Coordinates of C-alpha atoms and ligand atoms in Angstrom, one line a residue:
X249 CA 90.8 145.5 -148.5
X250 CA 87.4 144.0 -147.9
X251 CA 85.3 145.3 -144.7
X252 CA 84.6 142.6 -142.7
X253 CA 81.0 142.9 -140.8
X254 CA 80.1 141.0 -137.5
X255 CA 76.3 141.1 -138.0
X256 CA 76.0 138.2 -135.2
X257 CA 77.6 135.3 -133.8
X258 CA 77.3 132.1 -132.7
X259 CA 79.9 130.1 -130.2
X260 CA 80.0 126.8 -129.7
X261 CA 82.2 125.1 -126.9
X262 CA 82.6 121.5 -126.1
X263 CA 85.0 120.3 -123.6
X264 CA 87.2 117.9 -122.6
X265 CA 87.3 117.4 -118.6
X266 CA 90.4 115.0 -117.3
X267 CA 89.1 113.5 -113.3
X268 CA 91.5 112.1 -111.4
X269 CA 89.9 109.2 -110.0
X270 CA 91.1 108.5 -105.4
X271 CA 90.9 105.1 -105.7
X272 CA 93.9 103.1 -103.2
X273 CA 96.2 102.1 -106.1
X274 CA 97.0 102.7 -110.0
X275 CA 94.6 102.0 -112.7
X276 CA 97.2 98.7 -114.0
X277 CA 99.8 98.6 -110.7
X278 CA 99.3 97.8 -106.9
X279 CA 101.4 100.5 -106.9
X280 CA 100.2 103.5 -104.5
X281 CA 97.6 106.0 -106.5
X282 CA 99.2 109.8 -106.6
X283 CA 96.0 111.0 -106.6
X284 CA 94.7 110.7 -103.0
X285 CA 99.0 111.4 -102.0
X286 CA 98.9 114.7 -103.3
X287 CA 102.8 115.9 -102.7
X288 CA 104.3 113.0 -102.0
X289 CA 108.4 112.4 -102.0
X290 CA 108.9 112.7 -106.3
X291 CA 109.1 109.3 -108.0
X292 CA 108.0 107.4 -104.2
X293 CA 104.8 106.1 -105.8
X294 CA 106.5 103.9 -108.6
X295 CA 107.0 100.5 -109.3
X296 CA 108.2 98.0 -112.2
X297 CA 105.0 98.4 -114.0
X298 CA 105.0 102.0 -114.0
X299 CA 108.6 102.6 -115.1
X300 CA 107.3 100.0 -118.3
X301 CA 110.3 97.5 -116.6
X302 CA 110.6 94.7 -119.1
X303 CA 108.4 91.6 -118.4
X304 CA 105.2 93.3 -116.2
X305 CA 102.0 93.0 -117.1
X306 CA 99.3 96.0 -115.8
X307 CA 96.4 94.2 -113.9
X308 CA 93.0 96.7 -113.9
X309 CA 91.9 98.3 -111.2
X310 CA 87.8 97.2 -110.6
X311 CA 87.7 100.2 -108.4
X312 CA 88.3 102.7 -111.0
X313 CA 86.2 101.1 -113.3
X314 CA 83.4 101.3 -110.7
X315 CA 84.0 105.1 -110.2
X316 CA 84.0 105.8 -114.2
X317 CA 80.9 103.8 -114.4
X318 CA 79.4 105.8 -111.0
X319 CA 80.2 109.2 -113.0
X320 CA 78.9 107.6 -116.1
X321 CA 75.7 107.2 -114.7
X322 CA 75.2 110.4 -112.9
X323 CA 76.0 112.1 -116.0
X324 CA 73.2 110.4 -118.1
X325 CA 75.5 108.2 -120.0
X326 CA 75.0 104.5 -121.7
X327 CA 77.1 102.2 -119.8
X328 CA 78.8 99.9 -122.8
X329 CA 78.0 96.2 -121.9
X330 CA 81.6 95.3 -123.6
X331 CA 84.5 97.8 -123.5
X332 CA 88.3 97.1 -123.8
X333 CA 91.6 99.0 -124.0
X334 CA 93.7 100.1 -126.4
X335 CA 97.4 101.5 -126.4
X336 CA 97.7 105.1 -127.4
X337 CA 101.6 105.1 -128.4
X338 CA 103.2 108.3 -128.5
X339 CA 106.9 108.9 -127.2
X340 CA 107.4 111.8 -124.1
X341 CA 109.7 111.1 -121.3
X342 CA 107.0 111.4 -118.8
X343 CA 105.4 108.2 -120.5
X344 CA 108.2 105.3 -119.8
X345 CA 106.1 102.7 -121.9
X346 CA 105.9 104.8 -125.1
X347 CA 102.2 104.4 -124.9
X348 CA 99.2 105.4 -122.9
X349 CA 96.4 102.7 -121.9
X350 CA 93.2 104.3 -122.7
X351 CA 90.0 103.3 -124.5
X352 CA 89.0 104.6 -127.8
X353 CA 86.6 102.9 -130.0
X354 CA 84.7 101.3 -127.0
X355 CA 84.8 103.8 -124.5
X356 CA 83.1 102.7 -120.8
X357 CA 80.5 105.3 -120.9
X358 CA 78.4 106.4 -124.2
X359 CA 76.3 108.8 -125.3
X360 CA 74.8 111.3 -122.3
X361 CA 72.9 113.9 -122.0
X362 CA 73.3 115.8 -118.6
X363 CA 70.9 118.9 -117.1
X364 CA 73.3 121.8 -116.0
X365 CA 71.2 124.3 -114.0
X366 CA 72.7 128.1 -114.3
X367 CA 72.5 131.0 -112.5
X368 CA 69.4 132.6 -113.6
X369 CA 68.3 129.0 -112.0
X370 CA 67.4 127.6 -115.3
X371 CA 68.5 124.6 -117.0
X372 CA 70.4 123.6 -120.1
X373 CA 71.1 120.2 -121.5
X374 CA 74.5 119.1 -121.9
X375 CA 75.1 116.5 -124.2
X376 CA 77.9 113.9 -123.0
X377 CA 80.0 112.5 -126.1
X378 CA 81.4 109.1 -124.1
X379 CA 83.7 109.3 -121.0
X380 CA 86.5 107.0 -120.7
X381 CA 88.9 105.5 -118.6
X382 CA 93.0 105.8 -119.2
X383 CA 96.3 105.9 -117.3
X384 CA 97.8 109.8 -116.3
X385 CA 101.0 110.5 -117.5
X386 CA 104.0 111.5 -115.2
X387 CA 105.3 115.2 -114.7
X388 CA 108.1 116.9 -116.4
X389 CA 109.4 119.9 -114.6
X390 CA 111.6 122.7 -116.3
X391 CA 112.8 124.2 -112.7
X392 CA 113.9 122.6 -110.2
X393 CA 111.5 122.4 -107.0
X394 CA 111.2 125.9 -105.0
X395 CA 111.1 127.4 -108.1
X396 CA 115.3 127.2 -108.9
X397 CA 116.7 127.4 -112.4
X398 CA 118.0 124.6 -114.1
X399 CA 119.3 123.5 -117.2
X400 CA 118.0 120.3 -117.7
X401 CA 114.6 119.2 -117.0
X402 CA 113.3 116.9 -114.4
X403 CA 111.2 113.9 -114.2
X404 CA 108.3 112.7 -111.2
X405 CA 106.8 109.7 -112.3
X406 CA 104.2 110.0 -109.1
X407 CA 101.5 110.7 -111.2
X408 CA 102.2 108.1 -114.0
X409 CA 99.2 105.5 -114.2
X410 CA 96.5 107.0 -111.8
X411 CA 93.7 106.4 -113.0
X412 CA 92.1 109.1 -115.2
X413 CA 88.6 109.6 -116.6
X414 CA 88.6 111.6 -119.4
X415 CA 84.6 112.8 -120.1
X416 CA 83.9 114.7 -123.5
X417 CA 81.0 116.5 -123.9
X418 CA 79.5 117.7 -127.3
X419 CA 80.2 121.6 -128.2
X420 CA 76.4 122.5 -126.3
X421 CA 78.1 125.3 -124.4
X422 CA 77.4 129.1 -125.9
X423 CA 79.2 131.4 -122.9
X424 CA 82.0 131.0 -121.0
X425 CA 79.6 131.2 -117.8
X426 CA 78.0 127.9 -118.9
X427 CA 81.4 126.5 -119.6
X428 CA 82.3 127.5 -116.0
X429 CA 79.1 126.5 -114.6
X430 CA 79.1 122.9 -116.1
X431 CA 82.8 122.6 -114.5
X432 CA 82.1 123.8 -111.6
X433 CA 78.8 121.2 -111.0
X434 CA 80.9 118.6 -112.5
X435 CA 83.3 119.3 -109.3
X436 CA 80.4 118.9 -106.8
X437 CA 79.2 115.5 -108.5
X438 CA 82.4 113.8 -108.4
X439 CA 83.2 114.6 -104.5
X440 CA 79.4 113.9 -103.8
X441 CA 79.9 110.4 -105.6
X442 CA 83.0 110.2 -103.3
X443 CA 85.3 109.3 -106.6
X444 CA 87.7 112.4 -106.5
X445 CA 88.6 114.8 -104.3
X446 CA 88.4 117.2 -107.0
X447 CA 90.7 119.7 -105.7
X448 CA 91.6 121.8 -108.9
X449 CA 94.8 122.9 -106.8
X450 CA 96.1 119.9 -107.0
X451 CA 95.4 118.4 -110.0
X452 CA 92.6 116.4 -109.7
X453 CA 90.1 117.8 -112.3
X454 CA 92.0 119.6 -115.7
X455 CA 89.8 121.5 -118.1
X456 CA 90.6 121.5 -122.2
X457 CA 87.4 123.5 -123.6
X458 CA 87.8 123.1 -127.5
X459 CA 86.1 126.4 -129.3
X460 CA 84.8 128.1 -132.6
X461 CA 82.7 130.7 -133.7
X462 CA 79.6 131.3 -136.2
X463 CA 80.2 134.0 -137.7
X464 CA 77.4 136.2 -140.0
X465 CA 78.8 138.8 -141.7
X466 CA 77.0 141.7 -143.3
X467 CA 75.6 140.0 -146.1
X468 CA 74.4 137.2 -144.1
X469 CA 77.0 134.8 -145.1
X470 CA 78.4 132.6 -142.8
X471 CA 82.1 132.0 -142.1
X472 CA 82.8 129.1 -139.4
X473 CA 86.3 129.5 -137.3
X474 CA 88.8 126.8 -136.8
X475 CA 88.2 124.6 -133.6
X476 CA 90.6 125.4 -131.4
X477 CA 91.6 123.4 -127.9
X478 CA 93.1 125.2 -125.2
X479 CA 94.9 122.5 -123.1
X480 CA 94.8 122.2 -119.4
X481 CA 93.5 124.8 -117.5
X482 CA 93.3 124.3 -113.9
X483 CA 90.8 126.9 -112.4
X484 CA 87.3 127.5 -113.0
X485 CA 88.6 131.5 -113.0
X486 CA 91.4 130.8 -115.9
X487 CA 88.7 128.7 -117.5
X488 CA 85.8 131.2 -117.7
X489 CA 88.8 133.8 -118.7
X490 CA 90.6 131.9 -121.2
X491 CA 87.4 130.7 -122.7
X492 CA 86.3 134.4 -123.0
X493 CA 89.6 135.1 -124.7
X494 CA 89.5 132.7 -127.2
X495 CA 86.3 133.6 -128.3
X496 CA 87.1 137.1 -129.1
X497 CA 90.8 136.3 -130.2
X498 CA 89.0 134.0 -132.8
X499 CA 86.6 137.1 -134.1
X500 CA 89.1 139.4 -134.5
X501 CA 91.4 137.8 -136.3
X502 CA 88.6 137.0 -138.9
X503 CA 87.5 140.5 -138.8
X504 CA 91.6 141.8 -139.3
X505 CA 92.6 139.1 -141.7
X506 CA 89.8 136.8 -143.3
X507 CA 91.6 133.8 -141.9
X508 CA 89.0 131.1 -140.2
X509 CA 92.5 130.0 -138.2
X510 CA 93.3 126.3 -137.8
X511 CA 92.9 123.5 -135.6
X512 CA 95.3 123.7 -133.1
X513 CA 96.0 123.4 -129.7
X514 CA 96.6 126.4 -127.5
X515 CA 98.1 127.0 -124.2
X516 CA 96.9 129.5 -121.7
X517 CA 99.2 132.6 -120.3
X518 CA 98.3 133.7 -116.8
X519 CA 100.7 136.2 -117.1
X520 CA 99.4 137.8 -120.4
X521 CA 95.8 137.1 -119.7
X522 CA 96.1 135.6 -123.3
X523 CA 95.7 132.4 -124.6
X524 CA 99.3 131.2 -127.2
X525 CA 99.6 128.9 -130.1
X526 CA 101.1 125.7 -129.3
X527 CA 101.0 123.0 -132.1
X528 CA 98.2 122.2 -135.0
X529 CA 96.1 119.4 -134.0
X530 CA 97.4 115.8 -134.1
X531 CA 95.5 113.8 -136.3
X532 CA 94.3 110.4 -134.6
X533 CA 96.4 107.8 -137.0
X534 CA 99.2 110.1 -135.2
X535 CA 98.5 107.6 -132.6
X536 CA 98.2 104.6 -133.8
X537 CA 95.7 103.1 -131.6
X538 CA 95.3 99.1 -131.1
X539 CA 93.8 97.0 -128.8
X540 CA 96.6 96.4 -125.7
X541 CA 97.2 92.6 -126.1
X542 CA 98.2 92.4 -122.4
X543 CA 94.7 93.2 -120.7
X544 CA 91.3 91.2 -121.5
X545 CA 88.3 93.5 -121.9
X546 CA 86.0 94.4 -119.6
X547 CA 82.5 93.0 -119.5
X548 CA 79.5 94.9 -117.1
X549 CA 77.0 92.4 -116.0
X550 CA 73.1 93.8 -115.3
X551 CA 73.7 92.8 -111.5
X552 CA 76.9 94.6 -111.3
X553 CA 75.3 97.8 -113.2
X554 CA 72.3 98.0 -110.9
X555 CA 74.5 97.2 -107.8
X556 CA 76.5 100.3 -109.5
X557 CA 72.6 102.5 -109.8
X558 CA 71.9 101.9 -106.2
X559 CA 75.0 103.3 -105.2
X560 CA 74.7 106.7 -107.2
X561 CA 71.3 107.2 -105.7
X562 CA 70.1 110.6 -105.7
X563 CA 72.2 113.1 -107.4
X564 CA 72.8 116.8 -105.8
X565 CA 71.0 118.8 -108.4
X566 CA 67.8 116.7 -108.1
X567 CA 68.6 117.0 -104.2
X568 CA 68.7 120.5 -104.5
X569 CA 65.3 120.7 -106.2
X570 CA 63.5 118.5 -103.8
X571 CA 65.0 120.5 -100.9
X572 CA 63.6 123.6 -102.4
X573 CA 60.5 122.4 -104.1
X574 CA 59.4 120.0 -101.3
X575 CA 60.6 121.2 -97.8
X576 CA 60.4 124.8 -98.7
X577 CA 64.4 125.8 -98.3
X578 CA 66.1 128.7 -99.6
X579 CA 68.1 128.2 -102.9
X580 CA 71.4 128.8 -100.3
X581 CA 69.8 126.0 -97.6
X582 CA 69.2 123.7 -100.2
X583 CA 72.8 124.2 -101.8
X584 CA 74.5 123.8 -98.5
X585 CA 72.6 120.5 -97.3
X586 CA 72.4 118.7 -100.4
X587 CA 75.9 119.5 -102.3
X588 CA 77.6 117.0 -99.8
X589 CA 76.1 113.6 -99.2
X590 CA 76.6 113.0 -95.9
X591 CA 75.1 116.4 -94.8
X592 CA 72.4 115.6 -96.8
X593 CA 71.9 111.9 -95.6
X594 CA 72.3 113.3 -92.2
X595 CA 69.5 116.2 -92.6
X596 CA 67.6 113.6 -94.0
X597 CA 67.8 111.0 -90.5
X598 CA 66.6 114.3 -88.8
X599 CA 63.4 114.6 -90.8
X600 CA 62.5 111.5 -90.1
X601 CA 61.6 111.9 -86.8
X602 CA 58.8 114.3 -88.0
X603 CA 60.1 118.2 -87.1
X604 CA 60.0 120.8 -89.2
X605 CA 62.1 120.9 -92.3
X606 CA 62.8 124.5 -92.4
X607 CA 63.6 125.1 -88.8
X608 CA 65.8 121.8 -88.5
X609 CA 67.7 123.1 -91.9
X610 CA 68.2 126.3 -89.5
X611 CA 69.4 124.7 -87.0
X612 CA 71.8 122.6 -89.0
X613 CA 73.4 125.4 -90.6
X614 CA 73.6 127.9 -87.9
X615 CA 75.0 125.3 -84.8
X616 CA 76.2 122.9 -86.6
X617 CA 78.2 124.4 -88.9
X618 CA 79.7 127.0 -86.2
X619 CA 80.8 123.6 -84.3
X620 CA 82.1 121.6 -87.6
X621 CA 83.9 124.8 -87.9
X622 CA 85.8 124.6 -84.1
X623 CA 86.4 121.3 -84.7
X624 CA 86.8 121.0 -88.1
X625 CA 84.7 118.0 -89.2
X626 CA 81.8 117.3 -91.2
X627 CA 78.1 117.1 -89.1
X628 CA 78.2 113.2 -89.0
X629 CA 81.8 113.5 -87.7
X630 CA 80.4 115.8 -84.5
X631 CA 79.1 112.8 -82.9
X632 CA 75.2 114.7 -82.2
X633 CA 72.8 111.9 -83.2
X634 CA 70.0 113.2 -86.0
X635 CA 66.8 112.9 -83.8
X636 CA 69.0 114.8 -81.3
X637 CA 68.3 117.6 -83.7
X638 CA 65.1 116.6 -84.1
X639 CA 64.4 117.2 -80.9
X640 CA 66.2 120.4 -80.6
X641 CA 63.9 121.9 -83.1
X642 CA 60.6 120.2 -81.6
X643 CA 61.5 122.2 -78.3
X644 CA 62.0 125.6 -80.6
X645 CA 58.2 124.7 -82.1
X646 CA 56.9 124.1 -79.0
X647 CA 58.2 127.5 -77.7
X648 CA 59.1 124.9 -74.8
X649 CA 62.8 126.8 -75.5
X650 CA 63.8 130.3 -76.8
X651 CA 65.8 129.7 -80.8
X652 CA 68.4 131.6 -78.8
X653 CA 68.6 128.5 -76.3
X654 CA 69.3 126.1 -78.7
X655 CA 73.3 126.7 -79.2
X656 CA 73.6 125.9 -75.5
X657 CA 71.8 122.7 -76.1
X658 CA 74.3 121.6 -79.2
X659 CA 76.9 122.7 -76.8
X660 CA 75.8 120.2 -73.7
X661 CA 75.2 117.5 -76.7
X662 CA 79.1 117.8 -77.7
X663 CA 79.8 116.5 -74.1
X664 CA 77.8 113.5 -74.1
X665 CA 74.3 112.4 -75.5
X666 CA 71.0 113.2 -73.6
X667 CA 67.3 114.3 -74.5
X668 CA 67.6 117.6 -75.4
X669 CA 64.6 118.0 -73.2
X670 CA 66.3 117.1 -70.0
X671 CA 69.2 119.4 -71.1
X672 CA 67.4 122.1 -71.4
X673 CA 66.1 121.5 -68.1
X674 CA 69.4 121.0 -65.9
X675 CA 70.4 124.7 -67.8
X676 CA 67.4 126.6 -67.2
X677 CA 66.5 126.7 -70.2
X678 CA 62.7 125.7 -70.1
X679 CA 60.3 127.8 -70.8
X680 CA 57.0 128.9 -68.5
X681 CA 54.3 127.9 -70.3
X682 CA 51.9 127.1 -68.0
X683 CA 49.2 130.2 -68.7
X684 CA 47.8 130.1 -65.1
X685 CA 51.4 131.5 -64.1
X686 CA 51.7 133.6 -67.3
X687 CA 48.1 135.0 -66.3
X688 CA 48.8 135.9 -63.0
X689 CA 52.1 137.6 -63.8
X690 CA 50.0 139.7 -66.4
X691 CA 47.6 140.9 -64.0
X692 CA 50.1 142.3 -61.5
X693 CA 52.2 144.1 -64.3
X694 CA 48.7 145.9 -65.4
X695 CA 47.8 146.5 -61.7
X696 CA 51.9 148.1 -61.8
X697 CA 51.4 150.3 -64.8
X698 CA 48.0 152.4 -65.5
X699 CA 49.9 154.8 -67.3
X700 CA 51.5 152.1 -70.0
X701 CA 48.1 150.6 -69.7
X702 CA 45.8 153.4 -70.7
X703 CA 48.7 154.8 -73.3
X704 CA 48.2 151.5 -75.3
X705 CA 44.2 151.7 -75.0
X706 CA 45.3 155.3 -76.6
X707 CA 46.7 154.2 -79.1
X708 CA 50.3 153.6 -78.7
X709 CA 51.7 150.3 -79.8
X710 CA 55.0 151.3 -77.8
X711 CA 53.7 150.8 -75.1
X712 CA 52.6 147.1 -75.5
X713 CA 56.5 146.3 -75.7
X714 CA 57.2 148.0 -71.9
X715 CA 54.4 145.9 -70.5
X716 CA 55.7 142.5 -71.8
X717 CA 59.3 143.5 -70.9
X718 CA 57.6 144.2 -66.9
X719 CA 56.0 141.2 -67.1
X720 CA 59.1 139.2 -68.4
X721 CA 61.2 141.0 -66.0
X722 CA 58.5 139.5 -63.2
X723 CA 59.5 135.8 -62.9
X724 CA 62.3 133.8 -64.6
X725 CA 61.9 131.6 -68.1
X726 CA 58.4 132.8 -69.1
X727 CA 57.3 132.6 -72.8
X728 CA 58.1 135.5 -74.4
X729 CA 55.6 134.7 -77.2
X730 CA 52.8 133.4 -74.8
X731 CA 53.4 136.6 -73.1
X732 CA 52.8 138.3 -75.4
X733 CA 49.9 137.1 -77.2
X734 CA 47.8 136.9 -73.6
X735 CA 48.9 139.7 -72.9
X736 CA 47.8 141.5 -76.4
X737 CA 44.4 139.7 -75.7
X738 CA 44.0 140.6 -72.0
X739 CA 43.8 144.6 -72.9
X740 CA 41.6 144.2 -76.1
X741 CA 39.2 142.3 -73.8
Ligands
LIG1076 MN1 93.0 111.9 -122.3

């Protein structure tokens, strides 16, 4: 038997990511949308059109469109001018109609290219294949609910016709980190857009990465694996894992038999840790795609398309970079203010009124997230206007309040709305900064303590910190800082 040599490899991974879209209703139906009713009573969101009743005709949703185009655009995509639908007929009994509306030669979104950054904090362009918009399918369960045996299978048609945008990207990925990486971002952009919850938990985002392998072998020669799919995967965990696996399970089985494999679709075993053969890949005419008759195409206007642009407006990455690059956050700040729109928008309405970036980016993140946490809301939801932040953090700069003050303040703002200023006041919070009275409280505290006096003139730095705490400890609310800086200068005089 031949010795088969790895001198190097090369992987290549594209994928295939299925978005549940949270618009009100189906993508052809009135009919409520599963998507945003996660859980619902089984087979509750149906109606005549999604059971494929005789004599209904689907009616498209503009929202979903809207969102497909929204995600289109953030993801670097051409926006087709003139795109239609076609019927995707295959027979399941989660699919009442025997076919599946989707889109294939004139998908809404073409060619993309998107920049993933990674963790090393350096980027990678993704190319986007085309990302279209289709119908889900419903569910077919093989135990009954609770987890009972049965033997029969059941049907929940909840699911069938929400709206679903499938995005393909081409194979640009070379680690399962990346492949992660980019499905983890793509989660981020979606809820920042606000069109899915992308909650893997329940559905909303599915992951199909489709994978070969390079390979070199000792001569230089090289052999290229079958590309496989694995279908479905649910986590961003299972799909670094079963990325990982498929990889390797590819390699070895060239290096133990010579066979390249075939394209096929696999399945993914929590259980095993292993990915498992399902079915060689169906060919396309399988389908036999054709324009659905009952729905006209859809046509995207420049006005609509820039009305579309505006409403994308800055995307979180580029957020991110600004936040960092600009203002002069941490990588963490940055990520935490700009992954989510409406913090970001509502950091933002703080700048305006001219305080410090860093030190209002503190502020949000330290007292405002401990109070979105208690009442378990988002910042704009806490009802503390912007500038009152703003303000909070002008005190701080002013070292017209201790840092430490400024949870009390947020805490008074949660009752009703006042200048932080005259908060601050009614609590005691102000700060002595009138030097005259910082000067004179000096003087008696050197008068107090020769000893501390002449053992810093000695030498000792200690000695410095007992003096300011006597002088502190002298009258109520001084300035620690002015304190201490007159105080410095006053016995280097
Ligand atoms: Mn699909």
């Amino acid at each position: 038997m031949p010795e088969r040599v790895v001198q190097s490899y090369r992987v290549l991974v594209g994928m295939e990511i299925h978005v549940q879209l949270a618009t009100k209703s189906k993508m052809f139906t009135g009919c409520a949308n599963a998507a945003p009713n996660f859980g619902a009573e089984p087979n509750s969101l149906v109606d005549e059109q999604v059971l494929g009743l005789p004599g209904t005709l689907p009616v498209m949703n503009k929202k979903a469109v809207e969102y497909s185009i929204q995600v289109g655009l953030a993801l670097g995509c051409q926006i087709a001018k003139h795109s239609k639908w076609d019927r995707k007929s295959y027979y399941y009994p989660d699919l009442p109609k025997n076919y599946q509306i989707s889109q294939y030669d004139l998908p809404l979104c073409g060619e993309g290219s998107f920049e993933l950054t990674l963790e090393d904090g350096s980027t990678k362009t993704i190319r986007i294949r085309r990302a279209h918009l289709e119908e889900d399918a419903g569910k077919l369960l093989h135990d009954a609910p609770g987890g009972f045996k049965i033997d029969h299978s059941i049907l929940d048609l909840n699911r069938a016709g929400t709206p679903l945008l499938e995005i393909v990207t081409e194979p640009d990925f070379e680690t399962p980190e990346q492949v992660r990486a980019f499905g983890q971002e793509l989660q981020r952009l979606v809820q920042f857009l606000g069109v899915s919850e992308g909650q893997m938990q329940m559905g909303h985002m599915r992951f199909e990465p489709n994978i070969n392998v390079h390979i070199t072998d000792g001569d230089g020669k090289v052999h290229k694996t079958a590309i496989t799919e694995i279908k479905n995967l649910n986590s961003f965990s299972v799909l670094e894992r079963a990325t990982a696996y498929e990889i390797q399970r590819q390699i070895h089985e060239w290096i133990e038999t010579g066979s390249l494999g075939q394209k096929a679709t696999y399945g993914w075993d929590e259980s095993s840790g292993a990915t498992f053969f399902q079915r060689p890949k169906e060919k396309e005419q399988d389908y036999r795609y054709f324009p659905d008759p009952d729905l006209v195409p859809v046509d995207v206007d420049e006005a609509w398309l820039s009305e579309l642009k505006n409403q994308v407006g800055e995307l979180p990455a580029t957020r991110r970079k600004r936040y960092m690059t600009a203002l002069g956050l941490s990588e963490a700040e940055a990520a935490a203010l700009a992954n989510d729109r409406a913090t970001g928008d509502f950091y933002e309405k703080a700048l305006r009124h001219g305080s410090s970036a860093k030190r209002v980016a503190n502020l949000l993140l330290s007292h405002g997230r401990r109070l979105c946490n208690e009442k378990d809301c988002t910042l704009s939801e806490l009802g503390i206007l912007p500038e009152r932040v703003a303000e909070i953090a002008s005190l701080i700069d002013q070292n017209k309040i201790a840092a430490s003050a400024a949870g009390a303040v947020f805490d008074k703002l949660m009752e009703e709305d006042a200048p932080p200023d005259d908060i601050a006041k009614a609590l005691g919070l102000l700060q002595v900064s009138d030097t005259g009275a910082i000067d004179a409280a000096i003087e008696a505290a050197i008068a107090a303590n020769p000893k501390a006096v002449a053992d810093f003139k000695g030498g000792k730095q200690a000695a410095l910190g007992s003096l300011t705490g006597a002088v502190m400890k002298s009258a109520k609310g001084l300035n620690p800082k002015l304190v201490q800086e007159r105080l410095r200068a006053k016995l280097s005089s």
